[in-house]
Backbone as JSON Lines, residues from 0, in Angstrom:
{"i":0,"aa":"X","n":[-3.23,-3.83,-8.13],"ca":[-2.33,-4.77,-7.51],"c":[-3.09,-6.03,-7.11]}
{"i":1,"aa":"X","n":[-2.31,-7.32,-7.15],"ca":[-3.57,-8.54,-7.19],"c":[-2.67,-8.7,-6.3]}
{"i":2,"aa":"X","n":[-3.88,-9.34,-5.45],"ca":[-3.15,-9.87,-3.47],"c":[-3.97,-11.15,-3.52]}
{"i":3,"aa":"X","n":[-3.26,-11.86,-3.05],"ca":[-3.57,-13.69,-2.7],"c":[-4.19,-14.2,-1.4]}
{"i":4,"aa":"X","n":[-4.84,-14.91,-1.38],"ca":[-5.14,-15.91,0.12],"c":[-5.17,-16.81,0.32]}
{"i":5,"aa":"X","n":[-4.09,-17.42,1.36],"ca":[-3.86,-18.62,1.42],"c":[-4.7,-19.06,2.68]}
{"i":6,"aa":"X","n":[-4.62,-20.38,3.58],"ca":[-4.57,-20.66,4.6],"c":[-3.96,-20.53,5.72]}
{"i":7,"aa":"X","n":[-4.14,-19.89,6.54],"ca":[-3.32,-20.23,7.82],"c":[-2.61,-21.32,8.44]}
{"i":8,"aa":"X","n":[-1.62,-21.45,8.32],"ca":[-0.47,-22.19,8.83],"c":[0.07,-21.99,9.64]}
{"i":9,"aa":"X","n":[0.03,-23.07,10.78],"ca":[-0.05,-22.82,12.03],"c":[1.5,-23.02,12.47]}
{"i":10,"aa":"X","n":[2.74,-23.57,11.42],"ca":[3.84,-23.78,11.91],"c":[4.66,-22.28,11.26]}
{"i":11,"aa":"X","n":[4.37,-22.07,9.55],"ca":[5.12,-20.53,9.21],"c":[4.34,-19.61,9.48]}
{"i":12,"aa":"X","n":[3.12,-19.28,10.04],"ca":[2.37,-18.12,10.2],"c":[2.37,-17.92,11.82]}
{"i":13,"aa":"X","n":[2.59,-18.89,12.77],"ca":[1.8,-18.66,14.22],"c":[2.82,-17.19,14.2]}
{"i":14,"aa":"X","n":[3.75,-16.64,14.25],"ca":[4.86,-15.81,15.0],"c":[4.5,-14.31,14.16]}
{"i":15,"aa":"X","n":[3.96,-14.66,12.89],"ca":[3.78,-13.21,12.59],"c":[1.96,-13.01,12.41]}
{"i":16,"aa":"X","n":[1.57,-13.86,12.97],"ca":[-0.34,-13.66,13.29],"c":[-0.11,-13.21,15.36]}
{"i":17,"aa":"X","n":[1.05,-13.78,15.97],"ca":[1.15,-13.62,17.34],"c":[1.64,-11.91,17.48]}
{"i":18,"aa":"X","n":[2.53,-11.88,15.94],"ca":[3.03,-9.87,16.42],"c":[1.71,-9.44,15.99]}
{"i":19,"aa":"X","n":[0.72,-9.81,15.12],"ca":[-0.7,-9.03,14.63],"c":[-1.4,-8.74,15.66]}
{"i":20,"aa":"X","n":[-1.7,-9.66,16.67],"ca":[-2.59,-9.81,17.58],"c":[-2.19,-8.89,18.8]}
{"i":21,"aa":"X","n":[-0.58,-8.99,18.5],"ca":[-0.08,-7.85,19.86],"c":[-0.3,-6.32,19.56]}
{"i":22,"aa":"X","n":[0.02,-6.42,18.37],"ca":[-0.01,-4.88,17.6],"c":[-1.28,-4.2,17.76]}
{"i":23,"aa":"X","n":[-2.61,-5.06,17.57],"ca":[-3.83,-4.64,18.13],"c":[-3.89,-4.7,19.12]}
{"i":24,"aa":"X","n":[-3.43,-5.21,20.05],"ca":[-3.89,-5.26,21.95],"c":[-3.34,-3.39,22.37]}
{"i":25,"aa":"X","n":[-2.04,-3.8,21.9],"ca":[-1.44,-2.44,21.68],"c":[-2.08,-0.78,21.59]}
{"i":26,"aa":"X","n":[-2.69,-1.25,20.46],"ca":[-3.49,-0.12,19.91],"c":[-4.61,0.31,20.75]}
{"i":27,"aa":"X","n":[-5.3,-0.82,21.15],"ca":[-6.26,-0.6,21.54],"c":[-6.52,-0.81,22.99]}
{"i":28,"aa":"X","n":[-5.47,-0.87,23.95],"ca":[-5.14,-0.77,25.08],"c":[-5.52,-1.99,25.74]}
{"i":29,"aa":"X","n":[-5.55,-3.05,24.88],"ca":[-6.26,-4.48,25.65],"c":[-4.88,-5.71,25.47]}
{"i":30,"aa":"X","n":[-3.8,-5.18,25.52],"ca":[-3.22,-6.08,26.48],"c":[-2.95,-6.68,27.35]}
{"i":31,"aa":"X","n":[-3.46,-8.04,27.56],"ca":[-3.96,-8.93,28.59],"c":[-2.25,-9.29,29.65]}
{"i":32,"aa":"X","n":[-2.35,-9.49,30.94],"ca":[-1.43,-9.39,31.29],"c":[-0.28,-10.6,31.07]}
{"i":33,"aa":"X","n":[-1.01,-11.52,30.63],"ca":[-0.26,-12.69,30.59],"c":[-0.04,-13.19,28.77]}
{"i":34,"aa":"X","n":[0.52,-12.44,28.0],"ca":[0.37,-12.34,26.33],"c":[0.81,-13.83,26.04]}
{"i":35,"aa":"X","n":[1.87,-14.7,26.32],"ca":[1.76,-16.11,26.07],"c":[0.75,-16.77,25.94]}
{"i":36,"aa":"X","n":[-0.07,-17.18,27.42],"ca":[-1.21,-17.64,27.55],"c":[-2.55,-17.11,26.0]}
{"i":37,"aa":"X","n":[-2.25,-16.02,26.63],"ca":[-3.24,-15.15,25.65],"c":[-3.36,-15.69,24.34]}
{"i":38,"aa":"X","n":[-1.95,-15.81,23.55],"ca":[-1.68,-16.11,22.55],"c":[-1.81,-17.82,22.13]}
{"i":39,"aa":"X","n":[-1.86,-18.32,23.04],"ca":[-1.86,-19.97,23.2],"c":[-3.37,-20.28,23.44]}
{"i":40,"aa":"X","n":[-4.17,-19.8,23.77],"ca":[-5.4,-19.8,23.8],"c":[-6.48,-19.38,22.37]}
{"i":41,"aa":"X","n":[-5.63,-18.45,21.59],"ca":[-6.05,-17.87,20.54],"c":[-5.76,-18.88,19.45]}
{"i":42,"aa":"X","n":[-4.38,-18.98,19.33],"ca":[-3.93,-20.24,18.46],"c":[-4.45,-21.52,18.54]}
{"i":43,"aa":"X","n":[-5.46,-21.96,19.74],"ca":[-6.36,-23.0,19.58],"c":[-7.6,-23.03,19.15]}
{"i":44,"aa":"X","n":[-8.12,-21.32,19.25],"ca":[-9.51,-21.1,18.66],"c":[-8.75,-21.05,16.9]}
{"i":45,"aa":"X","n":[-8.16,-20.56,16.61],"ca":[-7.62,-20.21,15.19],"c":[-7.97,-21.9,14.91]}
{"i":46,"aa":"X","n":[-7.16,-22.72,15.32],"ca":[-6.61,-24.06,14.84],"c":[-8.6,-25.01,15.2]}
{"i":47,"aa":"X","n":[-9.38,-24.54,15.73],"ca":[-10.33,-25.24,15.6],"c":[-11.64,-24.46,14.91]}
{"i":48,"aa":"X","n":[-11.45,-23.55,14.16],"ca":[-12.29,-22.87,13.01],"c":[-11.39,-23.81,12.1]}
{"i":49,"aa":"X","n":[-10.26,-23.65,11.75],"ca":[-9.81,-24.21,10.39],"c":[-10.08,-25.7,10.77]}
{"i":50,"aa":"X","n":[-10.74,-26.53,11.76],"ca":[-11.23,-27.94,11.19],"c":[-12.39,-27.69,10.54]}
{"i":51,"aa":"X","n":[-13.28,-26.67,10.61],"ca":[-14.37,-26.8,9.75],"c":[-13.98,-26.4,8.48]}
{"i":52,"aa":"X","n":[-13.54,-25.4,8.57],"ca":[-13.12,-24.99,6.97],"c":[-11.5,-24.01,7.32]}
{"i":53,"aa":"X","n":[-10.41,-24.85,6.24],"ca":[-9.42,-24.13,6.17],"c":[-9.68,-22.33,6.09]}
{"i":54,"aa":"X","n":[-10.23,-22.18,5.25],"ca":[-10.17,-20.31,4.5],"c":[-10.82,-19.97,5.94]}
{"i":55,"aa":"X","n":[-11.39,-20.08,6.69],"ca":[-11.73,-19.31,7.67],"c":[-10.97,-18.53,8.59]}
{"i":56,"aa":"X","n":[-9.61,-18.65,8.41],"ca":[-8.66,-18.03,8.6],"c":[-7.54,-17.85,7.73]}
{"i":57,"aa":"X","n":[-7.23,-16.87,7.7],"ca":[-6.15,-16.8,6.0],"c":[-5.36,-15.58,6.01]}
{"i":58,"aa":"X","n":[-4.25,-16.03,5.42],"ca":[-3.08,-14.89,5.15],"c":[-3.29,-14.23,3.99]}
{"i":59,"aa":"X","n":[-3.54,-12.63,3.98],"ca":[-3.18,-12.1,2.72],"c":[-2.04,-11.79,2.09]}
{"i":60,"aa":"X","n":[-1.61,-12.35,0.98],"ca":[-0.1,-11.98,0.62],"c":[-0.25,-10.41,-0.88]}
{"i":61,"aa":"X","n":[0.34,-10.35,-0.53],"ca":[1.13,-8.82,-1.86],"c":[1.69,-10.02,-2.84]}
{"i":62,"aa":"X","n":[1.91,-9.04,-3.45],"ca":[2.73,-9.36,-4.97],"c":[3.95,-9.66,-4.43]}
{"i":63,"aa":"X","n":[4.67,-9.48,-3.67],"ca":[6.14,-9.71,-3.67],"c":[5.72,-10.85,-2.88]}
{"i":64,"aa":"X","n":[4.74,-11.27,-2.42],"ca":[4.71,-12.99,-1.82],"c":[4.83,-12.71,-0.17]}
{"i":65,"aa":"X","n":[4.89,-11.38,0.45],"ca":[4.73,-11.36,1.59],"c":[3.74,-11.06,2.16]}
{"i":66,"aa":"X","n":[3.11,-11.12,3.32],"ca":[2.11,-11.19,4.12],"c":[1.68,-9.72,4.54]}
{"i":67,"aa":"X","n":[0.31,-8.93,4.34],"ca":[0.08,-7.72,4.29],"c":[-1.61,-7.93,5.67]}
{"i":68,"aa":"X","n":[-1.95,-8.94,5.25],"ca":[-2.86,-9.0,6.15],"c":[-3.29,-10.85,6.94]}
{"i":69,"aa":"X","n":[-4.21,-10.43,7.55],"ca":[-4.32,-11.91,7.95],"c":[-5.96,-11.71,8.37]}
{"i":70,"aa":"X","n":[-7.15,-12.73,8.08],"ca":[-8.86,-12.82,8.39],"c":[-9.05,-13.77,9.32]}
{"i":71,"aa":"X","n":[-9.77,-13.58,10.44],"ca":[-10.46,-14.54,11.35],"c":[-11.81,-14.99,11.5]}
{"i":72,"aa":"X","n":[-12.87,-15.51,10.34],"ca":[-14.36,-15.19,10.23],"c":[-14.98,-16.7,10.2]}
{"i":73,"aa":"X","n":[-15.93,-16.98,10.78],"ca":[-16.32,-17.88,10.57],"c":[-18.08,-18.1,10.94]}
{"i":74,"aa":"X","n":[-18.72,-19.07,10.23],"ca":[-20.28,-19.16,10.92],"c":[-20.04,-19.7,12.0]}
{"i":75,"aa":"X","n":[-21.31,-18.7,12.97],"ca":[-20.92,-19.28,14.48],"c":[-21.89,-20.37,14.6]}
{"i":76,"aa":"X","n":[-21.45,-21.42,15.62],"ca":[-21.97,-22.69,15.87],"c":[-23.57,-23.07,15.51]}
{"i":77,"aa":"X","n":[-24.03,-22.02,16.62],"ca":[-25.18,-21.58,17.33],"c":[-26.01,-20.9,16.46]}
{"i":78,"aa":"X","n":[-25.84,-20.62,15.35],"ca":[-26.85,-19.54,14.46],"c":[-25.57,-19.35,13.25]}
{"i":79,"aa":"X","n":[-25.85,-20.86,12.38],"ca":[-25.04,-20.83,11.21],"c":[-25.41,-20.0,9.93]}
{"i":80,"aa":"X","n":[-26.3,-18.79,10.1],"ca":[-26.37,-17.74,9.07],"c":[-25.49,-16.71,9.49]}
{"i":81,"aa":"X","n":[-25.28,-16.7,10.4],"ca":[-24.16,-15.52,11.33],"c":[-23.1,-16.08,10.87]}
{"i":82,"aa":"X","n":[-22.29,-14.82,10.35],"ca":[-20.45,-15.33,10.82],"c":[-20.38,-14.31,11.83]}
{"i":83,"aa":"X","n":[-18.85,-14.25,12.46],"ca":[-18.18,-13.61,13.01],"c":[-17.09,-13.43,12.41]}
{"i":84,"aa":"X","n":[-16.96,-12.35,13.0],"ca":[-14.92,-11.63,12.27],"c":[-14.74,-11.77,13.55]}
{"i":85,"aa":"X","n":[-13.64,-12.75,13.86],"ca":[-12.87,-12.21,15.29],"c":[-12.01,-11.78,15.0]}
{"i":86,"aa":"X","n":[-11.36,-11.38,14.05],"ca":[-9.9,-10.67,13.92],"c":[-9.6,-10.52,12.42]}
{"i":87,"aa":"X","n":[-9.21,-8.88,12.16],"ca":[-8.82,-9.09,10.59],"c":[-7.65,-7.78,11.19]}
{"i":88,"aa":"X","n":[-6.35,-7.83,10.36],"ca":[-5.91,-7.48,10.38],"c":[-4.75,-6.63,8.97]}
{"i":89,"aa":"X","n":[-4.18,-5.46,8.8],"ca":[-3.55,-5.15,8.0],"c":[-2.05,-4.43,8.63]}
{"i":90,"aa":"X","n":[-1.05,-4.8,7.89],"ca":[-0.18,-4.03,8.12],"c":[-0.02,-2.9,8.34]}
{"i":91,"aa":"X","n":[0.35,-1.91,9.21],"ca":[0.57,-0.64,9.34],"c":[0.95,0.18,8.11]}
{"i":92,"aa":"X","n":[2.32,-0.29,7.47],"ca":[2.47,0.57,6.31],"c":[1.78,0.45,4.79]}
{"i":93,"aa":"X","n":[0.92,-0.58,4.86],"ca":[-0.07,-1.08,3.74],"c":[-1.75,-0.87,4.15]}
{"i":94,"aa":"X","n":[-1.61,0.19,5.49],"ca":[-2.75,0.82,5.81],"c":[-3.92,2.03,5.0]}
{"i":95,"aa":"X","n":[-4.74,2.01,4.46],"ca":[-5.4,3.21,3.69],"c":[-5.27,2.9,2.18]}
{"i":96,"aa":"X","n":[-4.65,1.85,2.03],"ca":[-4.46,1.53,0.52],"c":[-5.91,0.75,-0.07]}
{"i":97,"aa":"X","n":[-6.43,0.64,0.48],"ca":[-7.66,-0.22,0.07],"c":[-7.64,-1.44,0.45]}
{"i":98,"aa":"X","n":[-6.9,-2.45,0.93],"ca":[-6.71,-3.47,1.6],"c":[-7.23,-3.85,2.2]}
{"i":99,"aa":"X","n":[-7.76,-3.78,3.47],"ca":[-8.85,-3.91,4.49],"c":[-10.48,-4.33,4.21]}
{"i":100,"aa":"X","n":[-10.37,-3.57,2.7],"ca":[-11.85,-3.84,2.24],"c":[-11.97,-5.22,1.42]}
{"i":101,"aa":"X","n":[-10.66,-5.14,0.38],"ca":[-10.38,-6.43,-0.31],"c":[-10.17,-7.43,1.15]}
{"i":102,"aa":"X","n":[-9.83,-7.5,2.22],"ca":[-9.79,-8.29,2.88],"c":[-11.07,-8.87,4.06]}
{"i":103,"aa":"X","n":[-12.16,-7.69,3.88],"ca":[-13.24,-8.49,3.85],"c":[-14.36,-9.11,2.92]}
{"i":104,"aa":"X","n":[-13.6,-8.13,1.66],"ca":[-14.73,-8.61,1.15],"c":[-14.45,-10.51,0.97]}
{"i":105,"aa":"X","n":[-13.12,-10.81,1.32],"ca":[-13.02,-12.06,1.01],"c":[-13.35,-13.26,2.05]}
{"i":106,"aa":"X","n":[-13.73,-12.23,3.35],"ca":[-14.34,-12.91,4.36],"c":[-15.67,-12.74,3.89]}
{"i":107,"aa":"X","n":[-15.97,-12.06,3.63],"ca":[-17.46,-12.31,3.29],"c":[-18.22,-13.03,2.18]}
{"i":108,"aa":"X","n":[-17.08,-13.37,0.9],"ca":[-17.59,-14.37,0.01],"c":[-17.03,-15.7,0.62]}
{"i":109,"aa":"X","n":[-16.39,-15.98,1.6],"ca":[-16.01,-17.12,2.1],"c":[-17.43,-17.48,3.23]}
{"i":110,"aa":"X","n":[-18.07,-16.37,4.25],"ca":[-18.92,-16.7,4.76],"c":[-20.41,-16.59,4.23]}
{"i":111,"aa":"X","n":[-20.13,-16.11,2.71],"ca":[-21.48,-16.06,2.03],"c":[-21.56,-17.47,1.5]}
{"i":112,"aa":"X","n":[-20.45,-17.8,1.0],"ca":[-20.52,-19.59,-0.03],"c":[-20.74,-20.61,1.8]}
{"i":113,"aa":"X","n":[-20.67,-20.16,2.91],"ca":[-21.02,-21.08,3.62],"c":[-22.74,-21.08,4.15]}
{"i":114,"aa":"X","n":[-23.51,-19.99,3.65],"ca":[-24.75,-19.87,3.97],"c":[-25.21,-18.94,4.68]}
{"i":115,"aa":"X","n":[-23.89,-18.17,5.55],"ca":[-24.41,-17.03,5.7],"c":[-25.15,-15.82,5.33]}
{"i":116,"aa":"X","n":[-26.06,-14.59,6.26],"ca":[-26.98,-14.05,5.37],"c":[-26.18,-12.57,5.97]}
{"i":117,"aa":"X","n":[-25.94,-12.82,7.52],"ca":[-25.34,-11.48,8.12],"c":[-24.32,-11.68,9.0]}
{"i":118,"aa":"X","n":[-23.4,-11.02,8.85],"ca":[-21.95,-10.85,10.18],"c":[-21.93,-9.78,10.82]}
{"i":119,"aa":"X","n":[-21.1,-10.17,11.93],"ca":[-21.29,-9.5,12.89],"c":[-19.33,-9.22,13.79]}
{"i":120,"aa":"X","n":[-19.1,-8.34,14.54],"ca":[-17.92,-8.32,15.03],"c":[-17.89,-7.53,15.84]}
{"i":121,"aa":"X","n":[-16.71,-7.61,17.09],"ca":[-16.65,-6.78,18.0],"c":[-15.41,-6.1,17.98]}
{"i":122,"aa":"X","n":[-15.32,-4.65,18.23],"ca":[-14.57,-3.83,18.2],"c":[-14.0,-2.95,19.49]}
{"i":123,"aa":"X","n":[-13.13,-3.01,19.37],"ca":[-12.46,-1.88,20.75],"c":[-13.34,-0.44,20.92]}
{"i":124,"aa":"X","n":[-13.51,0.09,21.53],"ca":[-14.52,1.52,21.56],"c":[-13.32,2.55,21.38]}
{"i":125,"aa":"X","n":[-11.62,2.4,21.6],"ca":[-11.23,3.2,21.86],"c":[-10.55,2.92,20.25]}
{"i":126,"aa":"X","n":[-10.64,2.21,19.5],"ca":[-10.27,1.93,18.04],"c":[-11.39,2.72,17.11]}
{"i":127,"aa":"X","n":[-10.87,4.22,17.34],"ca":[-11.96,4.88,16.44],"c":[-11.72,4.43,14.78]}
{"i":128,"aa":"X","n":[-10.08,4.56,14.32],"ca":[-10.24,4.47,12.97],"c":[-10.69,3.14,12.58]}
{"i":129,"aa":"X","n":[-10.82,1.9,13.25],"ca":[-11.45,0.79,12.97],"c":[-12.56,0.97,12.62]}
{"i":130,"aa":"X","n":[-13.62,1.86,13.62],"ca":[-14.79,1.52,13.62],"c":[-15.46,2.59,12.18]}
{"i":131,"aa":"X","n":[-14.81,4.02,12.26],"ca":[-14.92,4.55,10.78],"c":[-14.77,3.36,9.26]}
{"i":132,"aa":"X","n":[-13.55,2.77,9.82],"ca":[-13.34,1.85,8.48],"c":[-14.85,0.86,8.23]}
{"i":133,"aa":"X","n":[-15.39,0.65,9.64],"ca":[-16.8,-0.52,9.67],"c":[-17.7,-0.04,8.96]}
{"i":134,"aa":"X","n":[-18.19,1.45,9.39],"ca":[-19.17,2.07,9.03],"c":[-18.99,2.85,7.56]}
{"i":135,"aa":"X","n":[-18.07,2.78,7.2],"ca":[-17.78,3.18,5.4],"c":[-18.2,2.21,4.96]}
{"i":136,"aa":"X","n":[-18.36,0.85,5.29],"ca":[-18.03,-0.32,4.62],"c":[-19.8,-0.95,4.75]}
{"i":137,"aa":"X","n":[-20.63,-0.03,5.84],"ca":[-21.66,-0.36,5.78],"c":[-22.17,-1.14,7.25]}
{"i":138,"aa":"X","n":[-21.43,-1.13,7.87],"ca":[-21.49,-2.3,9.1],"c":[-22.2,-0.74,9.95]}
{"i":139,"aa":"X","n":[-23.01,-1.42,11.3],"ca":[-23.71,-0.78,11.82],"c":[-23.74,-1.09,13.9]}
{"i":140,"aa":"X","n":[-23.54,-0.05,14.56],"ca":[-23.77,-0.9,15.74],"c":[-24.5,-1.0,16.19]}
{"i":141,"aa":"X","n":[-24.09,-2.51,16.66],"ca":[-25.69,-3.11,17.32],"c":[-25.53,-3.06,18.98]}
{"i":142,"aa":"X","n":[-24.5,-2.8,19.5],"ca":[-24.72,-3.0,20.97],"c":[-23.65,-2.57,21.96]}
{"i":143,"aa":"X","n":[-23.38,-2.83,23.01],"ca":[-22.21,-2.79,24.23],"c":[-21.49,-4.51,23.94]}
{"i":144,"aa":"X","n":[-20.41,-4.71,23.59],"ca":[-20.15,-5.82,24.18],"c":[-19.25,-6.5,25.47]}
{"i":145,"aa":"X","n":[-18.59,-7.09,25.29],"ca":[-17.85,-7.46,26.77],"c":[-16.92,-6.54,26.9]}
{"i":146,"aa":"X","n":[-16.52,-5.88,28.04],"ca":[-15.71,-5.17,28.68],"c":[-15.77,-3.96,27.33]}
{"i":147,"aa":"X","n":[-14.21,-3.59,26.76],"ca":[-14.11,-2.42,25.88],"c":[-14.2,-2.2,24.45]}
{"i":148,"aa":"X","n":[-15.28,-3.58,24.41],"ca":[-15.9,-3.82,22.88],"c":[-17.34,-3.24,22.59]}
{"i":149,"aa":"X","n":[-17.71,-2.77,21.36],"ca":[-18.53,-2.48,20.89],"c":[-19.17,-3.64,19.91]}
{"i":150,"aa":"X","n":[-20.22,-3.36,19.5],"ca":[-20.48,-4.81,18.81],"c":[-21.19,-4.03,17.15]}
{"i":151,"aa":"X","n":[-20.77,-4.44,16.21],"ca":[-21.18,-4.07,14.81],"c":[-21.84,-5.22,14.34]}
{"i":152,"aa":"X","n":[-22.21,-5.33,12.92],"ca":[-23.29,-5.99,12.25],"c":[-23.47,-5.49,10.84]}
{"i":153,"aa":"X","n":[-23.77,-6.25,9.69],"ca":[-24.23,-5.99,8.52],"c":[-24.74,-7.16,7.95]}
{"i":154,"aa":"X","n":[-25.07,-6.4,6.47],"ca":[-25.84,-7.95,6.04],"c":[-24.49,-8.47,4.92]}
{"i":155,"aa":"X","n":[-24.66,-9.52,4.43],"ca":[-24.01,-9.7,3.75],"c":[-24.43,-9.65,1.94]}
């Protein structure tokens, strides 16, 4: 099955990247109390990665032209061989299909053509099947991070 990636579009995408972001808070018990804010704060980090480079955030579409996933990766400021994943996401019922992997690997030829050598991301501790999905994929942890994140790493 061939799946597409576009850019993030911040006027037809904000409402179904805002149910993505809830769906994980959800999951992973980190729903912040104030989800507007939350979400209005996120949509400005989203909207100032894509001034450096559009693809740094991107919708995956299916064959029927609808939206199955969505990537948040970019080199961080401070140490432009690093990216970060702040957020990748897949649909629930397009879960286990192999998707997730096609959807980094396209973060990762997007943060490899920018010069990156290794990425890195933080994960919920209580998001076990996430972190299985990391460590199939080769990613490794490197640490404690803020509050109920774990912190992973690989090379690229």
């Amino acid at each position: 099955m061939n799946h597409t990636f576009r850019p993030f579009n911040p006027d037809s995408d904000k409402n179904t990247v805002a149910r993505f972001l809830l769906d994980t808070q959800t999951i992973t018990g980190t729903v912040p109390a104030d989800v507007d804010e939350n979400w209005k704060r996120y949509l400005s980090s989203i909207l100032l990665a894509q001034k450096r480079d559009p693809n740094y955030c991107a919708m995956m579409l299916g064959e029927d032209g609808l939206t199955v996933g969505f990537i948040d990766a970019f080199p961080l400021i401070k140490d432009s061989v690093t990216g970060f994943v702040r957020f990748d996401y897949i649909v629930p019922e397009k879960r286990k299909l192999g998707l997730g992997r096609k959807l980094l690997e396209y973060a990762l030829a997007i943060l490899s053509r920018a010069g990156c050598k290794r990425v890195c991301l933080d994960v919920a501790k209580t998001n076990i099947a996430a972190i299985a999905f990391y460590q199939r994929l080769g990613w490794t942890m490197t640490g404690e991070g803020n509050g109920p994140f774990l912190k992973m790493s690989r090379e690229i």
